[in-house]
Coordinates of C-alpha atoms in Angstrom, one line a residue:
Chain A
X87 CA 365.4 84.9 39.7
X88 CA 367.9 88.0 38.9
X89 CA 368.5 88.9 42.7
X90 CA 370.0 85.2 43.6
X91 CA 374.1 85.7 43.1
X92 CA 375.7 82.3 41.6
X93 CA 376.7 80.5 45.4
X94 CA 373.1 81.5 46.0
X95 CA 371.7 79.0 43.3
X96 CA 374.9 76.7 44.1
X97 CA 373.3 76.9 47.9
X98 CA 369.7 75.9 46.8
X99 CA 370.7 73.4 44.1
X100 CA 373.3 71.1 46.4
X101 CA 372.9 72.2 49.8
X102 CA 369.6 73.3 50.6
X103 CA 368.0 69.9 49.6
X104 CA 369.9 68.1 52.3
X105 CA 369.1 69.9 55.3
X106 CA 366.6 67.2 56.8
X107 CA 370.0 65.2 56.9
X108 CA 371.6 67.9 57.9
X109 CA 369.4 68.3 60.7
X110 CA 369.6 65.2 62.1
X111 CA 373.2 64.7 62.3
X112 CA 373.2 68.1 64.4
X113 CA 369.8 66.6 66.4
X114 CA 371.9 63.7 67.2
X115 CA 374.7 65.2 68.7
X116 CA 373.3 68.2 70.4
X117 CA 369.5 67.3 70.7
X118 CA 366.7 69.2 68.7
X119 CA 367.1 72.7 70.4
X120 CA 370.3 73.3 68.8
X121 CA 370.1 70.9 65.9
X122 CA 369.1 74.3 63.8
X123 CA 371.6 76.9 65.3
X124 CA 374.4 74.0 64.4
X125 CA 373.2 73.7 61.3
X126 CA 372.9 77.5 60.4
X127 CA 376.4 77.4 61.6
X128 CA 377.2 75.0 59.1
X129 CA 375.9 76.6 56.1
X130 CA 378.0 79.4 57.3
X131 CA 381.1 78.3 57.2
X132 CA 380.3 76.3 53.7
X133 CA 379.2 79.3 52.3
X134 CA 382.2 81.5 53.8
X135 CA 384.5 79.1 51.6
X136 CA 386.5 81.2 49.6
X137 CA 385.8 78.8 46.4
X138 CA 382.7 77.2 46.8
X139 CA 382.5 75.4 43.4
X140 CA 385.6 73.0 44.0
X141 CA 383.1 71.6 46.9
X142 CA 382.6 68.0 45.1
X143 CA 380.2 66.5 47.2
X144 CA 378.4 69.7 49.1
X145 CA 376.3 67.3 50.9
X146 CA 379.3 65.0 52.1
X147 CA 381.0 68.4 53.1
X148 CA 378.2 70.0 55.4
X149 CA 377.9 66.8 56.9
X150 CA 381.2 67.0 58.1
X151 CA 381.1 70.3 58.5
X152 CA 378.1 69.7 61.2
X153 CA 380.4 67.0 62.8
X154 CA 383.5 69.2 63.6
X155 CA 381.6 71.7 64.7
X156 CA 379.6 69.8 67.3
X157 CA 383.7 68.1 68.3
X158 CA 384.5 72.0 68.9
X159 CA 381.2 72.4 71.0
X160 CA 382.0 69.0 72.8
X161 CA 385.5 70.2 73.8
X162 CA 383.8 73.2 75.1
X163 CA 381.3 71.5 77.2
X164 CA 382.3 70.7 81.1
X165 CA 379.5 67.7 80.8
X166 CA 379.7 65.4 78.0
X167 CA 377.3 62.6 76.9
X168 CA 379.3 58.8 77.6
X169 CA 377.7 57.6 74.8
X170 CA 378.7 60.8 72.5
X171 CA 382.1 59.7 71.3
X172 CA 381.2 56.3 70.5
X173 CA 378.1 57.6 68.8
X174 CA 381.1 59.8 66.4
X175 CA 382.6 57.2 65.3
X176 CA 379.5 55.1 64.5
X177 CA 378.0 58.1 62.2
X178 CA 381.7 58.1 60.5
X179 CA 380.0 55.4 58.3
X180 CA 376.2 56.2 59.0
X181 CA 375.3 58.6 56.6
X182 CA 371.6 57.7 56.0
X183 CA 371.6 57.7 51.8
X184 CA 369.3 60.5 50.4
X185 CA 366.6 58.9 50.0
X186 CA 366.1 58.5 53.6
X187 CA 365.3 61.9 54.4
X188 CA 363.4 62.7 51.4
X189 CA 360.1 64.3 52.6
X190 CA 357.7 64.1 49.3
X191 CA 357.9 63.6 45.8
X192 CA 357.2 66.9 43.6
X193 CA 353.8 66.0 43.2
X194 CA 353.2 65.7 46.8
X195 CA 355.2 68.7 47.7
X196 CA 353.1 70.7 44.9
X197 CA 350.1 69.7 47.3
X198 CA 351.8 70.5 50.7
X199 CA 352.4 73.9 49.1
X200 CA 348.9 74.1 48.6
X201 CA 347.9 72.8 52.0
X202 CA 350.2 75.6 53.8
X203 CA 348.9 78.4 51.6
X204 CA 345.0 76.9 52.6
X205 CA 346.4 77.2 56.2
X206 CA 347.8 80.9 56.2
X207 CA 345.2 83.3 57.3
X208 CA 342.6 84.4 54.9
X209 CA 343.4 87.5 53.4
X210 CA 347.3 86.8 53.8
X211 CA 346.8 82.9 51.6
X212 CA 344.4 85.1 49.3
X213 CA 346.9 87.1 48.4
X214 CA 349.7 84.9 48.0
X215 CA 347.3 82.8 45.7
X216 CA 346.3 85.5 43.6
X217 CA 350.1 86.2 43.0
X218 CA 351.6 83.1 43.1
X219 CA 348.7 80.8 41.5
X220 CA 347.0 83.6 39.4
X221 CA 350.3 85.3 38.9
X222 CA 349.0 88.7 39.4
X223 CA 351.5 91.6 39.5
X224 CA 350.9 93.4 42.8
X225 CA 349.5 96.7 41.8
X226 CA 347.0 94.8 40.5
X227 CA 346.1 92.8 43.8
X228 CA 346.2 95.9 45.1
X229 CA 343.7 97.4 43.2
X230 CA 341.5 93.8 43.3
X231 CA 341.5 94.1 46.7
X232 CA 341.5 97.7 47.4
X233 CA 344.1 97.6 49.6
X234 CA 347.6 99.8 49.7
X235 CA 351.0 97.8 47.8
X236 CA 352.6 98.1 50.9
X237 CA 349.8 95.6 52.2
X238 CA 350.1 93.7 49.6
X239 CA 354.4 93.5 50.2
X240 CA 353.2 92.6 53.9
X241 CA 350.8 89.7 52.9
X242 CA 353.4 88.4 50.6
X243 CA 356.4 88.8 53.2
X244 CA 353.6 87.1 56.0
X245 CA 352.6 84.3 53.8
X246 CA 356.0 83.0 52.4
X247 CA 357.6 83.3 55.8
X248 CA 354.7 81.2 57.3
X249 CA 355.5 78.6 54.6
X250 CA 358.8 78.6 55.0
X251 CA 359.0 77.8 58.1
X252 CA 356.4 75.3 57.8
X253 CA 358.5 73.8 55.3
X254 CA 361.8 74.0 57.9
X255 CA 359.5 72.0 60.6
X256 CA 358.3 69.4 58.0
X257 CA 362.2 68.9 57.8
X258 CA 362.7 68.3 61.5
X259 CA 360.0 65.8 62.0
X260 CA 362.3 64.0 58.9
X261 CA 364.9 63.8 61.5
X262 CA 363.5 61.1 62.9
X263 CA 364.5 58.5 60.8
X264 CA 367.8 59.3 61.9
X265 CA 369.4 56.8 64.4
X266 CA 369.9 57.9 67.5
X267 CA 371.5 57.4 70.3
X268 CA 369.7 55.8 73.4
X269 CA 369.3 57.1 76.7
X270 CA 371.5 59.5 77.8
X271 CA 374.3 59.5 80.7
X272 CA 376.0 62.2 81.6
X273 CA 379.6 62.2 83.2
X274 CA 381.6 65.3 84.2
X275 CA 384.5 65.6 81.8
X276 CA 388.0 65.3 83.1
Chain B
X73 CA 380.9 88.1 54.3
X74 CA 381.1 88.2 58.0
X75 CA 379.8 86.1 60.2
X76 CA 379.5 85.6 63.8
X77 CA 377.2 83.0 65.7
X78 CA 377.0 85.0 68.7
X79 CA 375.6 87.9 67.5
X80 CA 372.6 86.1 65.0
X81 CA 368.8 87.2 65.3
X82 CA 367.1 83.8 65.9
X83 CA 366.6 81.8 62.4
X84 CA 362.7 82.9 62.7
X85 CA 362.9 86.4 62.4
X86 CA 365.9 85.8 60.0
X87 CA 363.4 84.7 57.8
X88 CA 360.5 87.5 58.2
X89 CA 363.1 90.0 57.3
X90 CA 364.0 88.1 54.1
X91 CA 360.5 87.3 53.4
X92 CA 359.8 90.8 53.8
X93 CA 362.7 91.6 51.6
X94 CA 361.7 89.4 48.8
X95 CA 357.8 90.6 48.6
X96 CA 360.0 94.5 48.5
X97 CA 361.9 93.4 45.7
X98 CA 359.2 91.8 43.8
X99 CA 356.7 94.4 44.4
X100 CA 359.6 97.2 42.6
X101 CA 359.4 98.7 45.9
X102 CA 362.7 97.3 47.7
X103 CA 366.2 99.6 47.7
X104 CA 368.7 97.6 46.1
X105 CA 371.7 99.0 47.7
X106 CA 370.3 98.6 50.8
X107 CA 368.8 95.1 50.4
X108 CA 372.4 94.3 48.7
X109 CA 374.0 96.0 52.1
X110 CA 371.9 93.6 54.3
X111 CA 372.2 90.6 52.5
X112 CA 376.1 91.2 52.7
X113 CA 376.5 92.1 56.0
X114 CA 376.4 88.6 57.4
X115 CA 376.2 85.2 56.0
X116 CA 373.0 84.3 57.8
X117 CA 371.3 87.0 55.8
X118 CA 372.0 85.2 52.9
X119 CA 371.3 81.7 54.1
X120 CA 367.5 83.4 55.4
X121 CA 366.9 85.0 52.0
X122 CA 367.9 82.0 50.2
X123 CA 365.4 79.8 52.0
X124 CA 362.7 81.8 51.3
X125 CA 364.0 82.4 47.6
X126 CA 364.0 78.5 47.3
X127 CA 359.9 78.9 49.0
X128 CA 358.8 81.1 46.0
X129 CA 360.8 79.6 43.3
X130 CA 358.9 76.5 44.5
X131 CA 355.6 78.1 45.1
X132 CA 355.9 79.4 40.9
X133 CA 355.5 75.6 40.4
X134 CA 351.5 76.1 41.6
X135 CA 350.9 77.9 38.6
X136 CA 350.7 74.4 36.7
X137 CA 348.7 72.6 39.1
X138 CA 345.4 71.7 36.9
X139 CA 342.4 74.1 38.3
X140 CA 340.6 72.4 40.7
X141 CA 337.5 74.5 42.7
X142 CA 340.1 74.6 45.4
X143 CA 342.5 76.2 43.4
X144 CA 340.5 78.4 41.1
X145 CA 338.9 80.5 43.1
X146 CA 340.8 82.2 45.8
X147 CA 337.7 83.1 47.7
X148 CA 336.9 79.9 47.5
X149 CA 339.9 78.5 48.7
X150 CA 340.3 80.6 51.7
X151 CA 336.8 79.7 53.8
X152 CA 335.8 82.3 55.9
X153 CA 337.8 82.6 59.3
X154 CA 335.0 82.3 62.1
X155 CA 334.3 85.9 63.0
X156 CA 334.7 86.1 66.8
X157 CA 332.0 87.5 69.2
X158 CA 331.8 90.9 69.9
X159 CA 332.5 91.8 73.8
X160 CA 330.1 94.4 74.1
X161 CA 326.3 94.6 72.6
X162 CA 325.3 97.5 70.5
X163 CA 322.4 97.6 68.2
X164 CA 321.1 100.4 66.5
X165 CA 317.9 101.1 65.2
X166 CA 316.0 102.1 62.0
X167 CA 315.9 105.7 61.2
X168 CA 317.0 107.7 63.9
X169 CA 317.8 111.2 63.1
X170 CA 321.2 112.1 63.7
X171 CA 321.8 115.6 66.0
X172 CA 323.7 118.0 64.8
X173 CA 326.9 117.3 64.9
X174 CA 329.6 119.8 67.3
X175 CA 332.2 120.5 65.4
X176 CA 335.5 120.6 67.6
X177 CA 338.5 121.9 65.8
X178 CA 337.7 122.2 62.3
X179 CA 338.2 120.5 59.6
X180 CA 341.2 120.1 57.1
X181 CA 342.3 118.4 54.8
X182 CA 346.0 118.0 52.7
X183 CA 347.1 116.8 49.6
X184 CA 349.4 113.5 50.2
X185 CA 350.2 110.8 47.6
X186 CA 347.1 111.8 45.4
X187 CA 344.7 111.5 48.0
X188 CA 343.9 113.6 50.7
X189 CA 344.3 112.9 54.1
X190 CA 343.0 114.1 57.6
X191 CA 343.9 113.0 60.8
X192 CA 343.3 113.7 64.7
X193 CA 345.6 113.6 67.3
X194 CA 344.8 112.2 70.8
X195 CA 341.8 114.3 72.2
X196 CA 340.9 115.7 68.5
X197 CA 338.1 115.7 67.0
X198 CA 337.7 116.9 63.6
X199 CA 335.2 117.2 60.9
X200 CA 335.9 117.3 57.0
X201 CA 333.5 118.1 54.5
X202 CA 335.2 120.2 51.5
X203 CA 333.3 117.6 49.2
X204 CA 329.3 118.4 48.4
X205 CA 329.0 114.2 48.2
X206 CA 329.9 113.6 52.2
X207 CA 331.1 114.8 55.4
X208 CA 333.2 112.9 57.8
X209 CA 333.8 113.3 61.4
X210 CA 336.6 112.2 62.6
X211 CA 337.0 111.1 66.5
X212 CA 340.2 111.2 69.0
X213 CA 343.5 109.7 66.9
X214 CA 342.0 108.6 63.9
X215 CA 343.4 109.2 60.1
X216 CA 341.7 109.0 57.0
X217 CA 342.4 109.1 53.2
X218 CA 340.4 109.6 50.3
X219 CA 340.0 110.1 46.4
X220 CA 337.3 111.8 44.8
X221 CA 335.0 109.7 42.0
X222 CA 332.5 107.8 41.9
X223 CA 332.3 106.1 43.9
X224 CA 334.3 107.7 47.1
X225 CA 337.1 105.7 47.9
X226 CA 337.7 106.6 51.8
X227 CA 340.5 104.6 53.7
X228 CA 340.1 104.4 57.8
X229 CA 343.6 103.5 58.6
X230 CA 343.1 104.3 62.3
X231 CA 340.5 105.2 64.9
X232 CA 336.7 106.0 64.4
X233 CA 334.9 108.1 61.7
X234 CA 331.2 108.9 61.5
X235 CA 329.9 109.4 57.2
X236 CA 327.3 111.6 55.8
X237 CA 326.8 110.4 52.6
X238 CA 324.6 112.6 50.6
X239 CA 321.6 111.5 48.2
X240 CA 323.0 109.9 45.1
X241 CA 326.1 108.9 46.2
X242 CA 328.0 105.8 47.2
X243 CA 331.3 105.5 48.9
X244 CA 333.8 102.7 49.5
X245 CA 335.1 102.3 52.7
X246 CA 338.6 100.7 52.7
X247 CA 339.4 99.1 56.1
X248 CA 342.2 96.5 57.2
X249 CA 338.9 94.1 57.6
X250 CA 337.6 94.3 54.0
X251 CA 335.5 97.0 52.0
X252 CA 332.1 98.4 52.6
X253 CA 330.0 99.8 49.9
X254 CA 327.5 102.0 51.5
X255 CA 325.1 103.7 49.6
X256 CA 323.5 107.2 50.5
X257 CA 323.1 107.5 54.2
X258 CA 324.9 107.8 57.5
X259 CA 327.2 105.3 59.2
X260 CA 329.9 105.1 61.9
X261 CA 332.7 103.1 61.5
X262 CA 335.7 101.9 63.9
X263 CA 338.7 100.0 63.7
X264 CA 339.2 97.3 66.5
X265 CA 342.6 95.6 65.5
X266 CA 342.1 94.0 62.2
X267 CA 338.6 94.0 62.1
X268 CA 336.2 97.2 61.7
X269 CA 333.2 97.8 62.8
X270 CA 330.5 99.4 60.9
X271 CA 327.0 100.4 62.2
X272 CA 324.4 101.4 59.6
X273 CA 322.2 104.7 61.4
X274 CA 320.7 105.5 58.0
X275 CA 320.8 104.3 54.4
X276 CA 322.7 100.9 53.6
X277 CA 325.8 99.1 52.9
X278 CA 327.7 95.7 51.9
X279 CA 330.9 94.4 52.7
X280 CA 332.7 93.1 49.4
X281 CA 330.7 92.4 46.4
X282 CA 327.5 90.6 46.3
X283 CA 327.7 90.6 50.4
X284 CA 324.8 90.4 52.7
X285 CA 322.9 94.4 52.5
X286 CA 323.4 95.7 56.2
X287 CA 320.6 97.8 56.9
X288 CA 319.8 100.8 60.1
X289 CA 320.1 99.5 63.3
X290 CA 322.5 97.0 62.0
X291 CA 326.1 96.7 63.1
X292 CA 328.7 94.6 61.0
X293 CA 332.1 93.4 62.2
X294 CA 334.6 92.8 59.1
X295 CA 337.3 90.8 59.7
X296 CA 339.7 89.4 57.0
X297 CA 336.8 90.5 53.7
X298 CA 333.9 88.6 56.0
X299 CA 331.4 89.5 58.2
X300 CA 329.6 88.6 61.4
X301 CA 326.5 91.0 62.9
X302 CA 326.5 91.6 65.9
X303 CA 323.4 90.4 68.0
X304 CA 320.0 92.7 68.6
X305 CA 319.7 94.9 72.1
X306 CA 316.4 95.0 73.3
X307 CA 317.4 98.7 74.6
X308 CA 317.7 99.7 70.8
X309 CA 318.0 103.5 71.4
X310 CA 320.4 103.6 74.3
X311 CA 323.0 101.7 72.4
X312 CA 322.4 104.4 69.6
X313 CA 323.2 106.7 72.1
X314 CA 326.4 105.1 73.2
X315 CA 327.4 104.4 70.0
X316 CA 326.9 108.1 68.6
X317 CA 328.2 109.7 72.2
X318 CA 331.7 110.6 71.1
X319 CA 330.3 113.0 68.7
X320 CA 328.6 115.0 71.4
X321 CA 332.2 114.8 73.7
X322 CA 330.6 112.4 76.1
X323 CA 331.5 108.5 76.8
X324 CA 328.3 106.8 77.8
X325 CA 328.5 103.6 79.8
X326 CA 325.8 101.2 81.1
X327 CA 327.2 98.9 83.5
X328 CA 330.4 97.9 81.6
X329 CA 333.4 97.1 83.8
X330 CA 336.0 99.4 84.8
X331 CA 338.8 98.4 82.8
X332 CA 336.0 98.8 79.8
X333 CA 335.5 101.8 80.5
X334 CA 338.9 103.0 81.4
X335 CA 340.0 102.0 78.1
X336 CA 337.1 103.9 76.4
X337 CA 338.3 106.6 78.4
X338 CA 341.7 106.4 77.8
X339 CA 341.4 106.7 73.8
X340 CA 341.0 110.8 74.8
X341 CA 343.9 110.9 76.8
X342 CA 347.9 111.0 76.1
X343 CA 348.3 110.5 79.8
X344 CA 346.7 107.2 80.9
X345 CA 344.2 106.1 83.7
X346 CA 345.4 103.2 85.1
X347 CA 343.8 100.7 87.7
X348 CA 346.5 100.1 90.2
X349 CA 344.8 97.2 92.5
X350 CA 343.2 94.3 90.3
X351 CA 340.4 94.0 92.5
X352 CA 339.2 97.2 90.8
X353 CA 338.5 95.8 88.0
X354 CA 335.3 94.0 89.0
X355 CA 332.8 97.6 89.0
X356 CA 330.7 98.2 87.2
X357 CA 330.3 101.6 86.1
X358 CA 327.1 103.5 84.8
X359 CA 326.7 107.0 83.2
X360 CA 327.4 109.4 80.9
X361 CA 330.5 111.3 81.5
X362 CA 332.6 114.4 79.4
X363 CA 335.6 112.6 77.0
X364 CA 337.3 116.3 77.7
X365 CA 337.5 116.2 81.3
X366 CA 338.3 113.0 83.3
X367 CA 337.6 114.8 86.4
X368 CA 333.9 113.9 86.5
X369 CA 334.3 110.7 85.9
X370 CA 337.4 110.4 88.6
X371 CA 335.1 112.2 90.8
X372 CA 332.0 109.3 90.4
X373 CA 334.4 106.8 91.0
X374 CA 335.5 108.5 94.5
X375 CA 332.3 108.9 95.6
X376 CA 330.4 105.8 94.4
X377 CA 333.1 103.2 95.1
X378 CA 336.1 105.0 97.2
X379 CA 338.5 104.6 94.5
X380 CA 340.9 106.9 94.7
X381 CA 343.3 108.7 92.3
X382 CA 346.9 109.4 92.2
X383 CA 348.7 111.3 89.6
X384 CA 352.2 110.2 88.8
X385 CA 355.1 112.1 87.9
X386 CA 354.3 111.2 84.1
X387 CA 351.2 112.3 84.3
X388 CA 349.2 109.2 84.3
X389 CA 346.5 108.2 86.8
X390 CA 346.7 105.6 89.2
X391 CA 343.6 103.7 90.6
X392 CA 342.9 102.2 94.1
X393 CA 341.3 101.5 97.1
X394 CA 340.9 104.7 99.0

């Protein structure tokens, strides 16, 4: 794909395919409502790196990455969980192995790809399926359909946002083979 | 890159705009330098647009799945969505004559994008009819576009249209809803979100190809290429009436609810009638009243129900108990 830059493809290839692990090393430390903003924050300082390809084990290294920022949001809190410290050193040595998180096999993905696209609204999964299954240029869905390019551009835009975020939800409910840490107790930090 | 975690847009919109970036780019339609300028200007851009660019690398993979009949066909992959009820009956029926038509304003039409184009502002009403094959009235705020051929190819991108189709000659009728084919005859058409509304006076029409022939006094919802009819009146020629009324200036009403028929109303105006106590909302209104002048109709709401009105500094009209 021309308009990826090199750390883009570097992204995609070592990161990306970690982020249900990802996910649930932020989900266990700061619960699922800011599991995602952690890890965006994450990927943002991996990707700010100045040289991104000396990163030997990406995956290792965002997972750290998600650890010392949620010690920086911990020093900031004025109410800490009890059981959050001790949980940090535990996870020192409980990095769930790939595997763990891994959502589907290709052939399965292949199928939930088809299941979101049967799930986006009509016209919207019609289109995507005539370009992306048919591999029709646009102008020519355009003219299929008799609708304007620019509809077309907002179908496309509609439908692989839908999808994506489907996918990004299928990686949260992965979080939950994730340990984590039992009830929680709250004590006002000193 | 910059970044700064206080100042994101949250990670869903993130990825609209970057979906909506990548169907630009793949469409030939995107500004490079921009899109480049927007990608750079913060980290989180790039994550967003990344993502999505890993969804459509992945969705390329779909091209190898062996055909299956849920793959194959598109149409047949994507079921119908169930077409929802229509809120308000209106039937029309077989071969009524259509009155001549007032025509308020003129009609005009400009060369944009090689079609033409016509449009009315709020309050407008407009007919065009530079083309021997069909006329085409255009009600309050509605645009239209068209190319010449065989057939017509008219886009309603907003508002309502009534179309004279003269013998011999077939149009298509583009609408966010799906296409209609209508063959020599006359129809009126309107836009309700999505979906259009089409209702066959004289002649006849599909939607799509091979679709169900809609015939007079038939009135078709499209929504999403499919289409649901809405059910028979037994008062045949007074919903012809309503349904043709904008064309003679006049909003006719029998017994719809105030908030109906304010927002009927309000399609005329720039400054808005507004109800101001909720309890309004429960009338019931009857009549036939002038689209020009919303004194008569503020005037039969004061004297039939003691609702009173109050003009605000912005011009809009506020509704209630007198």
């Amino acid at each position: 794909m021309s308009w990826l830059r090199d750390v883009d493809r570097w992204f995609l290839n070592e990161v990306l395919p970690h982020a249900a692990a990802y996910r649930a090393r932020a989900a266990h430390f700061c619960g699922r409502d800011e599991a995602d903003d952690l890890v965006q924050e994450a990927y943002a300082r991996v990707l700010a790196t100045p040289d991104h390809k000396a990163i030997a084990a990406p995956r290792g290294f965002v997972l750290a990455v998600v650890r010392n920022l949620a010690l920086e949001r911990l020093r900031r809190a004025n109410v800490v969980r009890i059981d959050f410290l001790a949980s940090m050193e535990m996870l020192e040595v409980a990095d769930p192995a790939p595997d763990a998180f891994a959502v589907s096999s290709g052939r399965s993905e292949l199928q939930l790809l088809l299941f979101l696209i049967n799930e986006l609204p009509a016209q919207c999964g019609r289109v995507v399926h005539m370009r992306k299954i048919q591999q029709m240029p646009p102008a020519r869905i355009a003219e299929e359909l008799s609708i304007s390019l620019s509809t077309v551009e907002k179908h496309i835009a509609k439908g692989l946002a839908l999808i994506t975020k489907a996918r990004r939800e299928r990686i949260a409910q992965a979080e939950e083979v994730c340990p984590t840490v039992p009830t929680p107790l709250r004590l006002p930090l000193t | 890159m910059s970044h700064g975690p206080d100042t994101l847009a949250p990670a869903a919109d993130l990825t609209e705009i970057a979906a909506g970036w990548l169907a630009a780019l793949d469409a030939g339609t995107a500004d490079s330098d921009a899109f480049e300028a927007w990608r750079s200007a913060d980290v989180r851009h790039a994550i967003a647009f990344a993502e999505v660019a890993q969804t459509w690398q992945d969705l390329n993979d779909l091209r190898l799945v062996p055909c299956s009949p849920e793959t194959a066909d598109p149409l047949q992959a994507f079921p119908p969505i169930e077409a929802h009820r229509p809120d308000r009956r209106r039937v029309l029926r077989a071969a009524v004559a259509l009155g001549a038509v007032v025509v308020a304003g003129g009609g005009f039409a400009i060369r944009a994008a090689a079609r033409n184009k016509a449009d009315t502002a709020i309050g407008q009403r407009r007919t065009v009819s530079d083309n021997p094959a069909f006329s085409v009235d255009l009600n309050t705020d509605s645009s239209i576009t068209w190319k010449d051929g065989a057939p017509v190819r008219l886009w309603l991108e907003r508002g309502e249209i009534a179309i004279r189709l003269g013998p011999a000659h077939r149009l298509s009728l583009m609408t966010p809803g799906g296409t209609f084919h209508l063959a020599s005859g006359v129809y009126n058409a309107r836009l309700r979100g999505a979906s259009c509304e089409l209702a066959v006076l004289q002649g006849q029409g599909t939607l799509g190809d091979g679709g169900r022939t809609f015939v007079p006094g038939e009135v078709a919802l499209a929504t999403a290429g499919q289409a649901s009819l809405r059910p028979r009146d037994a008062d045949l020629a007074a919903d012809l009436g309503r349904i043709t009324a904008w064309q003679r200036d006049t909003l006719v009403l029998g017994g719809e609810s105030l908030d109906y028929a304010l927002a009927e109303m309000n399609r005329y105006r720039a400054q808005k009638i507004v109800i101001g106590d909720p309890a309004l909302s429960r009338l019931r209104i009857g009549g036939t009243f002038a689209t020009t002048d919303a004194r008569e109709f503020l005037e039969a709401l004061r004297t039939s129900f003691g609702v009173k009105a109050t003009a605000g500094a912005d011009g809009n009209i506020v509704l209630t108990h007198d």
